[in-house]
XYZ file of N, CA and C in Angstrom:
822
model
N -8.182 1.084 -29.060
C -7.798 0.588 -27.736
C -7.086 -0.757 -27.842
N -7.592 -1.662 -28.693
C -6.991 -2.984 -28.821
C -5.539 -2.889 -29.254
N -5.268 -1.948 -30.142
C -3.894 -1.785 -30.615
C -2.986 -1.364 -29.463
N -3.473 -0.464 -28.603
C -2.679 -0.014 -27.466
C -2.425 -1.130 -26.479
N -3.424 -1.988 -26.263
C -3.283 -3.053 -25.288
C -2.174 -4.029 -25.663
N -1.882 -4.190 -26.943
C -0.833 -5.117 -27.343
C 0.541 -4.646 -26.852
N 0.648 -3.383 -26.475
C 1.920 -2.845 -26.008
C 2.166 -3.135 -24.536
N 1.133 -3.596 -23.829
C 1.243 -3.795 -22.393
C 1.684 -5.222 -22.075
N 2.794 -5.342 -21.352
C 3.275 -6.670 -20.975
C 2.266 -7.394 -20.102
N 1.581 -6.666 -19.221
C 0.618 -7.305 -18.316
C -0.613 -7.814 -19.046
N -0.828 -7.356 -20.284
C -1.965 -7.817 -21.077
C -1.551 -8.858 -22.111
N -0.261 -9.166 -22.158
C 0.236 -10.142 -23.131
C -0.270 -11.543 -22.801
N -0.243 -12.411 -23.789
C -0.737 -13.773 -23.623
C 0.074 -14.535 -22.585
N -0.602 -15.266 -21.743
C 0.036 -16.074 -20.711
C 1.064 -17.026 -21.304
N 2.079 -17.317 -20.503
C 3.117 -18.268 -20.919
C 2.631 -19.713 -20.789
N 1.443 -19.908 -20.246
C 0.908 -21.253 -19.999
C -0.293 -21.503 -20.909
N -0.394 -22.726 -21.427
C -1.465 -23.091 -22.347
C -2.455 -24.044 -21.682
N -3.661 -24.073 -22.238
C -4.679 -25.068 -21.865
C -4.893 -25.143 -20.353
N -5.067 -24.005 -19.716
C -5.277 -23.996 -18.267
C -6.512 -24.795 -17.876
N -7.517 -24.759 -18.708
C -8.765 -25.462 -18.400
C -8.633 -26.979 -18.459
N -7.494 -27.457 -18.920
C -7.279 -28.902 -19.007
C -6.302 -29.418 -17.948
N -5.808 -28.523 -17.106
C -4.794 -28.900 -16.118
C -5.432 -29.402 -14.821
N -4.676 -30.230 -14.093
C -5.123 -30.667 -12.773
C -4.994 -29.514 -11.791
N -5.683 -29.631 -10.670
C -5.585 -28.590 -9.641
C -4.145 -28.452 -9.155
N -3.466 -29.578 -8.970
C -2.073 -29.537 -8.522
C -1.213 -28.747 -9.509
N -1.393 -29.010 -10.782
C -0.609 -28.292 -11.797
C -0.933 -26.807 -11.788
N -2.216 -26.482 -11.708
C -2.608 -25.074 -11.664
C -1.944 -24.346 -10.498
N -2.019 -24.949 -9.329
C -1.479 -24.301 -8.131
C 0.040 -24.151 -8.208
N 0.704 -25.172 -8.718
C 2.168 -25.105 -8.818
C 2.611 -24.077 -9.864
N 1.867 -23.976 -10.949
C 2.206 -22.988 -11.969
C 1.965 -21.564 -11.459
N 0.865 -21.348 -10.771
C 0.599 -20.029 -10.184
C 1.688 -19.669 -9.185
N 2.040 -20.637 -8.359
C 3.094 -20.404 -7.359
C 4.428 -20.071 -8.017
N 4.734 -20.760 -9.102
C 5.984 -20.486 -9.825
C 5.994 -19.056 -10.363
N 4.867 -18.588 -10.870
C 4.781 -17.213 -11.358
C 4.880 -16.213 -10.198
N 4.215 -16.522 -9.092
C 4.236 -15.614 -7.940
C 5.654 -15.413 -7.408
N 6.485 -16.436 -7.512
C 7.858 -16.336 -7.010
C 8.682 -15.291 -7.757
N 8.252 -14.947 -8.950
C 9.018 -13.976 -9.732
C 8.760 -12.534 -9.284
N 7.694 -12.315 -8.533
C 7.312 -10.944 -8.172
C 8.333 -10.276 -7.252
N 8.759 -10.916 -6.148
C 9.756 -10.259 -5.296
C 11.054 -9.937 -6.035
N 11.408 -10.760 -7.004
C 12.631 -10.498 -7.772
C 12.459 -9.256 -8.644
N 11.251 -9.073 -9.187
C 10.980 -7.875 -9.980
C 11.018 -6.632 -9.091
N 10.518 -6.755 -7.864
C 10.538 -5.629 -6.924
C 11.966 -5.298 -6.508
N 12.778 -6.319 -6.313
C 14.169 -6.100 -5.898
C 14.889 -5.145 -6.843
N 14.570 -5.227 -8.113
C 15.248 -4.400 -9.109
C 14.923 -2.912 -8.964
N 13.795 -2.608 -8.312
C 13.383 -1.195 -8.222
C 13.421 -0.665 -6.786
N 14.101 -1.364 -5.885
C 14.210 -0.876 -4.510
C 14.801 0.532 -4.454
N 15.812 0.863 -5.264
C 16.300 2.254 -5.229
C 15.213 3.282 -5.545
N 14.298 2.937 -6.428
C 13.202 3.847 -6.761
C 12.237 3.988 -5.580
N 11.967 2.871 -4.914
C 11.103 2.911 -3.732
C 11.768 3.726 -2.634
N 13.055 3.527 -2.450
C 13.812 4.278 -1.444
C 13.734 5.782 -1.714
N 13.921 6.171 -2.958
C 13.881 7.597 -3.302
C 12.525 8.202 -2.960
N 11.456 7.456 -3.217
C 10.114 7.947 -2.909
C 9.910 8.070 -1.406
N 10.287 7.042 -0.659
C 10.133 7.079 0.804
C 10.914 8.247 1.396
N 12.117 8.466 0.902
C 12.943 9.557 1.426
C 12.339 10.929 1.165
N 11.470 11.025 0.187
C 10.763 12.278 -0.062
C 9.501 12.391 0.797
N 8.869 11.268 1.060
C 7.620 11.273 1.828
C 7.854 11.632 3.289
N 8.863 11.025 3.897
C 9.059 11.138 5.349
C 9.171 12.575 5.836
N 10.054 13.405 5.281
C 10.161 14.768 5.811
C 8.871 15.559 5.666
N 8.096 15.284 4.642
C 6.815 15.970 4.488
C 5.834 15.543 5.573
N 5.805 14.259 5.871
C 4.894 13.781 6.909
C 5.359 14.221 8.293
N 6.644 14.387 8.475
C 7.143 14.920 9.747
C 6.635 16.339 9.999
N 6.314 17.031 8.938
C 5.793 18.395 9.050
C 4.263 18.441 9.015
N 3.635 17.274 9.072
C 2.175 17.228 9.089
C 1.531 16.821 7.794
N 2.332 16.477 6.789
C 1.773 16.040 5.517
C 1.127 14.669 5.622
N 0.309 14.370 4.633
C -0.387 13.083 4.590
C -0.024 12.322 3.313
N -0.390 11.059 3.295
C -0.098 10.198 2.153
C -1.417 9.756 1.522
N -1.594 10.077 0.248
C -2.792 9.683 -0.496
C -2.431 8.580 -1.491
N -3.287 7.543 -1.545
C -3.210 6.540 -2.599
C -4.435 6.728 -3.495
N -4.240 6.749 -4.808
C -5.380 6.808 -5.726
C -5.257 5.682 -6.744
N -6.377 5.046 -7.039
C -6.370 3.951 -8.000
C -7.778 3.508 -8.321
N -7.897 2.588 -9.258
C -9.186 2.037 -9.663
C -9.127 0.518 -9.592
N -10.274 -0.102 -9.377
C -10.334 -1.559 -9.357
C -9.438 -2.163 -8.292
N -8.747 -3.238 -8.658
C -7.851 -3.914 -7.724
C -6.828 -2.960 -7.135
N -6.261 -2.113 -7.970
C -5.236 -1.175 -7.504
C -5.797 -0.233 -6.449
N -6.995 0.283 -6.686
C -7.619 1.163 -5.714
C -7.926 0.451 -4.412
N -8.399 -0.784 -4.518
C -8.720 -1.552 -3.313
C -7.470 -1.805 -2.476
N -6.364 -2.110 -3.141
C -5.118 -2.359 -2.409
C -4.658 -1.103 -1.677
N -4.836 0.058 -2.299
C -4.495 1.298 -1.636
C -5.349 1.538 -0.412
N -6.642 1.263 -0.535
C -7.558 1.427 0.596
C -7.172 0.488 1.735
N -6.835 -0.754 1.394
C -6.439 -1.718 2.420
C -5.193 -1.243 3.163
N -4.173 -0.826 2.428
C -2.934 -0.402 3.078
C -3.183 0.808 3.972
N -3.955 1.759 3.483
C -4.245 2.965 4.263
C -5.032 2.628 5.521
N -6.014 1.752 5.387
C -6.893 1.448 6.515
C -6.180 0.665 7.612
N -5.068 0.008 7.262
C -4.340 -0.778 8.258
C -3.321 0.034 9.040
N -3.011 1.249 8.587
C -2.008 2.060 9.294
C -2.458 2.521 10.682
N -3.695 3.002 10.856
C -4.100 3.444 12.194
C -4.058 2.343 13.271
N -4.654 1.166 13.028
C -4.579 0.145 14.079
C -3.173 -0.395 14.307
N -2.359 -0.422 13.250
C -1.010 -0.979 13.381
C -0.054 -0.009 14.052
N -0.170 1.266 13.705
C 0.818 2.243 14.165
C 0.245 3.371 15.017
N -1.053 3.326 15.289
C -1.656 4.313 16.155
C -1.709 5.711 15.584
N -1.674 5.827 14.259
C -1.718 7.147 13.626
C -3.174 7.542 13.369
N -3.449 8.829 13.163
C -4.816 9.266 12.860
C -5.336 8.620 11.576
N -6.648 8.484 11.482
C -7.243 7.821 10.327
C -7.121 8.632 9.046
N -6.802 9.915 9.154
C -6.653 10.727 7.950
C -5.194 11.025 7.636
N -4.283 10.208 8.146
C -2.863 10.405 7.869
C -2.447 9.685 6.581
N -2.985 8.503 6.368
C -2.804 7.757 5.118
C -4.204 7.499 4.573
N -4.468 7.986 3.369
C -5.828 7.986 2.825
C -5.862 7.223 1.502
N -6.676 6.195 1.444
C -6.851 5.441 0.207
C -8.128 5.870 -0.497
N -8.013 6.232 -1.770
C -9.166 6.679 -2.549
C -9.291 5.806 -3.788
N -10.481 5.260 -3.993
C -10.733 4.387 -5.137
C -11.725 5.049 -6.085
N -11.481 4.941 -7.366
C -12.385 5.489 -8.375
C -13.774 4.886 -8.199
N -14.785 5.742 -8.140
C -16.153 5.269 -7.932
C -16.602 5.336 -6.499
N -15.689 5.731 -5.594
C -16.058 5.859 -4.191
C -15.997 4.542 -3.433
N -16.309 4.608 -2.136
C -16.171 3.435 -1.282
C -17.023 2.255 -1.745
N -18.121 2.530 -2.424
C -18.938 1.439 -2.928
C -18.201 0.570 -3.918
N -17.198 1.146 -4.594
C -16.429 0.398 -5.585
C -15.474 -0.599 -4.942
N -15.315 -0.522 -3.628
C -14.469 -1.499 -2.946
C -15.072 -2.888 -3.084
N -16.400 -2.965 -3.026
C -17.083 -4.255 -3.108
C -17.648 -4.562 -4.496
N -18.056 -3.509 -5.207
C -18.704 -3.727 -6.500
C -18.180 -2.724 -7.509
N -17.736 -3.208 -8.663
C -17.160 -2.335 -9.677
C -18.159 -1.267 -10.114
N -17.648 -0.052 -10.287
C -18.462 1.064 -10.774
C -18.062 1.342 -12.220
N -19.018 1.219 -13.128
C -18.720 1.336 -14.553
C -18.147 2.711 -14.906
N -17.092 2.688 -15.692
C -16.475 3.895 -16.270
C -15.843 4.839 -15.256
N -15.828 4.463 -13.975
C -15.278 5.370 -12.966
C -13.798 5.656 -13.222
N -13.073 4.668 -13.708
C -11.636 4.853 -13.893
C -11.304 5.690 -15.132
N -12.307 5.963 -15.952
C -12.065 6.692 -17.196
C -12.197 8.205 -17.044
N -12.532 8.681 -15.844
C -12.725 10.112 -15.607
C -11.419 10.732 -15.120
N -10.754 11.568 -15.911
C -9.463 12.128 -15.521
C -9.561 13.287 -14.528
N -10.766 13.746 -14.253
C -10.952 14.898 -13.367
C -11.324 14.493 -11.948
N -11.960 13.330 -11.812
C -12.576 12.969 -10.537
C -11.579 12.738 -9.412
N -10.401 12.211 -9.693
C -9.442 11.915 -8.617
C -9.086 13.169 -7.831
N -8.841 14.262 -8.554
C -8.506 15.509 -7.847
C -9.690 16.004 -7.029
N -10.902 15.883 -7.579
C -12.091 16.260 -6.817
C -12.208 15.429 -5.540
N -11.892 14.142 -5.660
C -11.957 13.263 -4.487
C -10.938 13.667 -3.429
N -9.749 14.058 -3.874
C -8.709 14.461 -2.915
C -8.996 15.831 -2.325
N -9.638 16.690 -3.081
C -9.972 18.021 -2.573
C -10.898 17.951 -1.363
N -11.701 16.893 -1.281
C -12.603 16.726 -0.140
C -11.824 16.598 1.168
N -10.565 16.210 1.069
C -9.713 16.060 2.256
C -8.809 17.274 2.467
N -9.025 18.312 1.680
C -8.210 19.521 1.829
C -6.752 19.279 1.510
N -6.487 18.536 0.448
C -5.111 18.194 0.081
C -4.266 19.456 -0.089
N -3.005 19.387 0.381
C -2.145 20.562 0.348
C -0.704 20.252 -0.003
N 0.146 21.261 0.086
C 1.515 21.194 -0.422
C 2.387 20.174 0.288
N 2.111 19.869 1.548
C 2.934 18.917 2.293
C 2.528 17.463 2.053
N 1.433 17.256 1.342
C 0.925 15.905 1.119
C 1.659 15.218 -0.032
N 1.458 13.918 -0.125
C 2.031 13.100 -1.196
C 0.914 12.299 -1.843
N 0.946 12.191 -3.157
C -0.029 11.379 -3.891
C 0.709 10.265 -4.628
N 0.291 9.023 -4.369
C 0.839 7.868 -5.082
C -0.273 7.249 -5.917
N -0.083 7.258 -7.237
C -1.040 6.633 -8.137
C -0.702 5.163 -8.327
N -1.729 4.318 -8.261
C -1.532 2.868 -8.369
C -2.338 2.358 -9.560
N -1.672 1.719 -10.509
C -2.363 1.182 -11.685
C -1.455 0.181 -12.382
N -1.909 -1.043 -12.519
C -1.098 -2.061 -13.178
C -0.745 -1.644 -14.603
N -1.736 -1.150 -15.341
C -1.519 -0.796 -16.738
C -0.619 0.414 -16.889
N -0.701 1.334 -15.922
C 0.010 2.599 -16.050
C -0.718 3.581 -16.938
N -1.987 3.280 -17.262
C -2.716 4.115 -18.223
C -4.067 4.612 -17.705
N -4.423 4.332 -16.489
C -5.746 4.670 -15.980
C -5.966 6.182 -15.947
N -6.946 6.702 -16.701
C -7.175 8.152 -16.760
C -7.429 8.779 -15.389
N -8.160 8.088 -14.530
C -8.435 8.596 -13.175
C -7.139 8.919 -12.446
N -6.169 8.031 -12.563
C -4.884 8.214 -11.876
C -4.033 9.265 -12.579
N -3.997 9.221 -13.890
C -3.219 10.203 -14.649
C -3.685 11.618 -14.312
N -4.996 11.832 -14.318
C -5.539 13.148 -14.030
C -5.227 13.611 -12.625
N -5.308 12.682 -11.669
C -5.008 13.037 -10.284
C -3.564 13.440 -10.089
N -2.651 12.702 -10.701
C -1.231 13.031 -10.598
C -0.911 14.336 -11.316
N -1.533 14.536 -12.463
C -1.271 15.748 -13.245
C -1.650 16.997 -12.441
N -2.822 16.974 -11.811
C -3.258 18.137 -11.044
C -2.435 18.298 -9.762
N -2.059 17.178 -9.150
C -1.202 17.255 -7.965
C 0.127 17.920 -8.314
N 0.697 17.549 -9.447
C 1.941 18.187 -9.899
C 1.740 19.683 -10.102
N 0.623 20.035 -10.696
C 0.344 21.447 -10.958
C 0.214 22.246 -9.662
N -0.187 21.556 -8.603
C -0.365 22.213 -7.306
C 0.902 22.135 -6.441
N 1.988 21.618 -6.999
C 3.245 21.532 -6.264
C 3.299 20.448 -5.226
N 2.511 19.401 -5.416
C 2.433 18.290 -4.467
C 3.314 17.138 -4.944
N 4.006 16.479 -4.029
C 4.861 15.341 -4.355
C 4.032 14.201 -4.933
N 4.508 13.603 -6.030
C 3.783 12.503 -6.653
C 4.696 11.303 -6.894
N 4.116 10.130 -6.753
C 4.794 8.878 -7.057
C 3.789 7.925 -7.673
N 4.234 6.753 -8.079
C 3.303 5.774 -8.631
C 3.845 4.366 -8.458
N 2.931 3.414 -8.549
C 3.281 1.992 -8.603
C 2.575 1.417 -9.811
N 3.332 1.058 -10.837
C 2.769 0.506 -12.067
C 3.543 -0.771 -12.429
N 2.963 -1.541 -13.356
C 3.564 -2.836 -13.701
C 3.898 -2.969 -15.184
N 3.941 -1.852 -15.876
C 4.396 -1.811 -17.259
C 5.413 -0.691 -17.404
N 6.359 -0.868 -18.299
C 7.387 0.137 -18.485
C 6.944 1.254 -19.415
N 7.474 2.459 -19.175
C 7.235 3.578 -20.059
C 5.792 4.016 -20.157
N 5.056 3.952 -19.060
C 3.633 4.265 -19.087
C 3.374 5.755 -18.889
N 2.185 6.242 -19.275
C 1.820 7.642 -19.033
C 1.821 8.005 -17.553
N 1.423 7.086 -16.695
C 1.409 7.376 -15.259
C 2.826 7.535 -14.734
N 3.732 6.665 -15.148
C 5.126 6.794 -14.720
C 5.729 8.096 -15.221
N 5.342 8.518 -16.413
C 5.850 9.775 -16.963
C 5.327 10.967 -16.168
N 4.144 10.837 -15.606
C 3.532 11.932 -14.848
C 4.060 12.002 -13.423
N 4.438 10.855 -12.841
C 4.886 10.806 -11.451
C 6.313 11.326 -11.317
N 6.560 12.104 -10.282
C 7.914 12.583 -10.011
C 8.828 11.443 -9.571
N 8.274 10.473 -8.834
C 9.047 9.331 -8.339
C 8.327 8.032 -8.712
N 8.506 7.573 -9.944
C 7.811 6.376 -10.399
C 8.463 5.087 -9.896
N 7.628 4.118 -9.597
C 8.085 2.759 -9.276
C 7.428 1.834 -10.291
N 8.234 1.273 -11.196
C 7.732 0.406 -12.254
C 8.193 -1.029 -11.979
N 7.269 -1.867 -11.518
C 7.576 -3.270 -11.224
C 7.125 -4.105 -12.414
N 8.079 -4.579 -13.201
C 7.765 -5.244 -14.463
C 7.595 -6.745 -14.235
N 6.358 -7.139 -14.003
C 6.065 -8.537 -13.650
C 5.804 -9.411 -14.864
N 5.600 -8.818 -16.028
C 5.369 -9.608 -17.236
C 3.941 -10.121 -17.348
N 3.699 -11.037 -18.300
C 2.345 -11.554 -18.526
C 1.790 -12.256 -17.289
N 0.482 -12.148 -17.114
C -0.177 -12.810 -16.000
C -0.440 -14.290 -16.306
N -0.641 -15.070 -15.264
C -0.907 -16.504 -15.438
C -2.187 -16.701 -16.250
N -3.247 -16.024 -15.843
C -4.456 -15.943 -16.664
C -4.341 -14.642 -17.445
N -4.323 -14.718 -18.752
C -4.020 -13.557 -19.590
C -4.823 -12.321 -19.173
N -4.097 -11.250 -18.823
C -4.724 -9.977 -18.494
C -5.295 -9.862 -17.100
N -5.183 -10.912 -16.281
C -5.755 -10.870 -14.931
C -4.780 -10.197 -13.971
N -4.778 -8.877 -13.984
C -3.771 -8.129 -13.224
C -4.030 -8.098 -11.724
N -5.063 -8.769 -11.260
C -5.223 -8.934 -9.815
C -4.241 -9.982 -9.278
N -3.536 -10.654 -10.185
C -2.627 -11.732 -9.785
C -1.227 -11.182 -9.519
N -0.271 -11.356 -10.414
C 1.102 -10.891 -10.145
C 1.173 -9.379 -9.964
N 0.461 -8.652 -10.787
C 0.496 -7.192 -10.669
C -0.053 -6.747 -9.319
N -1.180 -7.341 -8.916
C -1.757 -7.013 -7.621
C -0.837 -7.385 -6.471
N -0.188 -8.534 -6.592
C 0.765 -8.956 -5.564
C 1.919 -7.972 -5.466
N 2.429 -7.550 -6.608
C 3.526 -6.587 -6.625
C 3.112 -5.276 -5.977
N 1.925 -4.794 -6.307
C 1.448 -3.542 -5.732
C 1.279 -3.662 -4.217
N 0.725 -4.771 -3.769
C 0.551 -4.990 -2.335
C 1.892 -4.985 -1.618
N 2.874 -5.674 -2.161
C 4.191 -5.745 -1.527
C 4.853 -4.371 -1.475
N 4.771 -3.623 -2.563
C 5.400 -2.298 -2.580
C 4.688 -1.351 -1.621
N 3.364 -1.412 -1.566
C 2.624 -0.598 -0.606
C 3.048 -0.930 0.822
N 3.182 -2.211 1.118
C 3.670 -2.614 2.445
C 5.038 -2.012 2.735
N 5.910 -2.071 1.741
C 7.265 -1.548 1.914
C 7.247 -0.053 2.183
N 6.452 0.666 1.408
C 6.409 2.121 1.555
C 5.843 2.515 2.903
N 4.652 2.028 3.235
C 4.007 2.466 4.476
C 4.772 1.989 5.701
N 5.330 0.784 5.660
C 6.088 0.288 6.806
C 7.361 1.092 7.006
N 8.102 1.339 5.926
C 9.332 2.122 6.041
C 9.037 3.538 6.522
N 7.964 4.131 6.001
C 7.592 5.485 6.427
C 7.258 5.512 7.912
N 6.453 4.561 8.367
C 6.054 4.553 9.775
C 7.249 4.317 10.698
N 8.170 3.472 10.280
C 9.368 3.244 11.089
C 10.188 4.527 11.178
N 10.358 5.198 10.050
C 11.140 6.441 10.049
C 10.456 7.556 10.825
N 9.134 7.469 10.951
C 8.396 8.453 11.738
C 8.386 8.113 13.230
N 9.079 7.036 13.604
C 9.191 6.691 15.016
C 8.054 5.862 15.560
N 7.273 5.242 14.678
C 6.124 4.469 15.129
C 6.463 3.017 15.460
N 7.732 2.666 15.351
C 8.221 1.339 15.753
C 9.412 1.544 16.661
N 9.460 0.809 17.753
C 10.607 0.862 18.654
C 11.274 -0.514 18.639
N 12.548 -0.551 18.235
C 13.198 -1.852 18.043
C 12.546 -2.516 16.845
N 11.790 -3.578 17.106
C 10.999 -4.202 16.036
C 9.535 -4.338 16.445
N 9.108 -3.526 17.396
C 7.780 -3.666 17.979
C 6.840 -2.517 17.578
N 5.564 -2.864 17.401
C 4.514 -1.884 17.088
C 4.016 -1.260 18.394
N 4.803 -0.355 18.947
C 4.526 0.142 20.299
C 3.337 1.097 20.363
N 2.829 1.521 19.218
C 1.682 2.427 19.205
C 0.413 1.773 18.669
N 0.427 0.443 18.488
C -0.738 -0.229 17.931
C -1.950 -0.047 18.841
N -3.120 -0.049 18.213
C -4.356 0.080 18.970
C -4.719 -1.245 19.618
N -5.084 -1.190 20.882
C -5.418 -2.409 21.629
C -6.906 -2.695 21.453
N -7.269 -3.086 20.247
C -8.679 -3.148 19.865
C -9.308 -4.527 19.975
N -8.533 -5.537 20.310
C -9.116 -6.865 20.520
C -8.231 -7.680 21.455
N -8.735 -8.830 21.859
C -8.052 -9.646 22.864
C -6.671 -10.081 22.394
N -6.555 -10.461 21.126
C -5.265 -10.905 20.593
C -4.222 -9.802 20.709
N -4.613 -8.585 20.370
C -3.665 -7.476 20.404
C -3.306 -7.089 21.844
N -4.255 -7.228 22.736
C -3.948 -6.952 24.146
C -2.916 -7.945 24.667
N -3.086 -9.220 24.319
C -2.116 -10.236 24.744
C -0.748 -9.958 24.131
N -0.726 -9.554 22.875
C 0.542 -9.216 22.233
C 1.201 -8.039 22.948
N 0.394 -7.056 23.292
C 0.921 -5.881 23.980
C 1.488 -6.241 25.353
N 0.814 -7.124 26.053
C 1.308 -7.563 27.371
C 2.676 -8.203 27.223
N 2.815 -9.084 26.227
C 4.106 -9.732 25.997
C 5.187 -8.698 25.678
N 4.831 -7.692 24.880
C 5.799 -6.677 24.514
C 6.266 -5.882 25.729
N 5.339 -5.542 26.598
C 5.707 -4.801 27.812
C 6.580 -5.662 28.717
N 6.235 -6.920 28.839
C 7.032 -7.840 29.668
C 8.456 -7.955 29.136
N 8.586 -8.127 27.814
C 9.908 -8.281 27.213
C 10.746 -7.019 27.378
N 10.106 -5.865 27.282
C 10.843 -4.606 27.328
C 11.232 -4.184 28.733
N 10.454 -4.626 29.723
C 10.659 -4.117 31.086
C 10.975 -5.171 32.130
N 10.612 -6.424 31.844
C 10.834 -7.475 32.828
C 9.743 -7.598 33.865
N 8.676 -6.814 33.766
C 7.588 -6.911 34.743
C 6.757 -8.149 34.456
N 5.917 -8.543 35.405
C 5.050 -9.704 35.235
C 3.911 -9.375 34.277
N 3.223 -10.413 33.817
C 2.098 -10.206 32.919
C 0.994 -9.410 33.603
N 0.792 -9.669 34.889
C -0.243 -8.954 35.632
C 0.071 -7.461 35.690
N 1.310 -7.143 35.991
C 1.706 -5.731 36.061
C 1.632 -5.092 34.679
N 2.060 -5.836 33.662
C 2.008 -5.312 32.297
C 0.571 -4.979 31.905
N -0.361 -5.858 32.248
C -1.770 -5.614 31.932
C -2.276 -4.364 32.638
N -1.881 -4.177 33.882
C -2.292 -2.990 34.635
C -1.709 -1.725 34.022
N -0.456 -1.795 33.600
C 0.186 -0.635 32.987
C -0.485 -0.257 31.668
N -0.849 -1.275 30.883
C -1.512 -1.005 29.608
C -2.877 -0.369 29.828
N -3.600 -0.865 30.816
C -4.919 -0.300 31.097
C -4.799 1.147 31.570
N -3.764 1.418 32.313
C -3.566 2.769 32.846
C -3.048 3.743 31.796
N -2.106 3.302 30.969
C -1.413 4.220 30.062
C -1.885 4.140 28.611
N -2.589 3.064 28.232
C -3.240 3.027 26.935
C -2.432 2.548 25.757
N -1.113 2.397 25.900
C -0.298 1.920 24.780
C 0.963 1.259 25.311
N 1.572 0.441 24.463
C 2.831 -0.205 24.839
C 3.900 0.851 25.092
N 3.986 1.837 24.208
C 4.998 2.888 24.354
C 4.889 3.568 25.727
N 3.692 3.993 26.078
C 3.523 4.716 27.327
C 3.724 3.816 28.544
N 3.303 2.549 28.413
C 3.503 1.622 29.518
C 4.976 1.363 29.770
N 5.731 1.138 28.708
C 7.176 0.909 28.846
C 7.865 2.154 29.389
N 7.504 3.314 28.855
C 8.113 4.558 29.313
C 7.856 4.807 30.789
N 6.666 4.452 31.257
C 6.346 4.675 32.666
C 7.243 3.856 33.585
N 7.599 2.638 33.145
C 8.485 1.790 33.941
C 9.912 2.317 33.881
N 10.364 2.634 32.683
C 11.753 3.073 32.503
C 12.019 4.420 33.175
N 10.992 5.264 33.227
C 11.158 6.565 33.875
C 10.952 6.482 35.385
N 10.203 5.422 35.802
C 9.845 5.336 37.211
C 10.849 4.592 38.053
């Protein structure tokens, strides 16, 4: 295993020395300098992200779903992105599904050896009745996680669209994915700590994918989240402002329309049609 790890850029020795001897100011500025390189690495693979999104959208228009599978930090990021889609875009909770090796308990506490099981990911997805219209995106900084490799391999065998987000070039996961996204962020600030630049890269790409997909599915009007769930006071106030801007009605009328129709989209439509 040690010999294999030397091949991974994300596991290579940090470009910075003697971190334990640096001031807090120096530490923060050095971390920030490294973080700035992540969007530039993503910029290089936007065509790959575009190709994946263009494959996902028509499948979801026909009722397909989007699955994220990963372990550790990568799995947690997938769960976060999936869990934010329903409140942001008003979609069903089983439309974007994040699955982490070891189950939901692994979100808070690492589960030993869970990522080393190449069979479990498919078993986890089978619980959701995964089918031909669905998409599976494997997330792994190393590009070598057996849990993800196995899940993508079986998805391919079942004729399901597959993609990945990895942070090393030429990885087994990228080779398995039909639409790989390889964001080459290089060595981490703290050697091997892939929750840093690699995690940031994965989070940004996940945001790009899910946001672009939701926009193409009609869940954004103009630049507004017209289907967001009105689940707290802040969001209700935001929704009132959106209705006012779109229709010119007063805040009082906007609030009444939202209470009656349940969403910004329906409230605006009621005014424009009425």
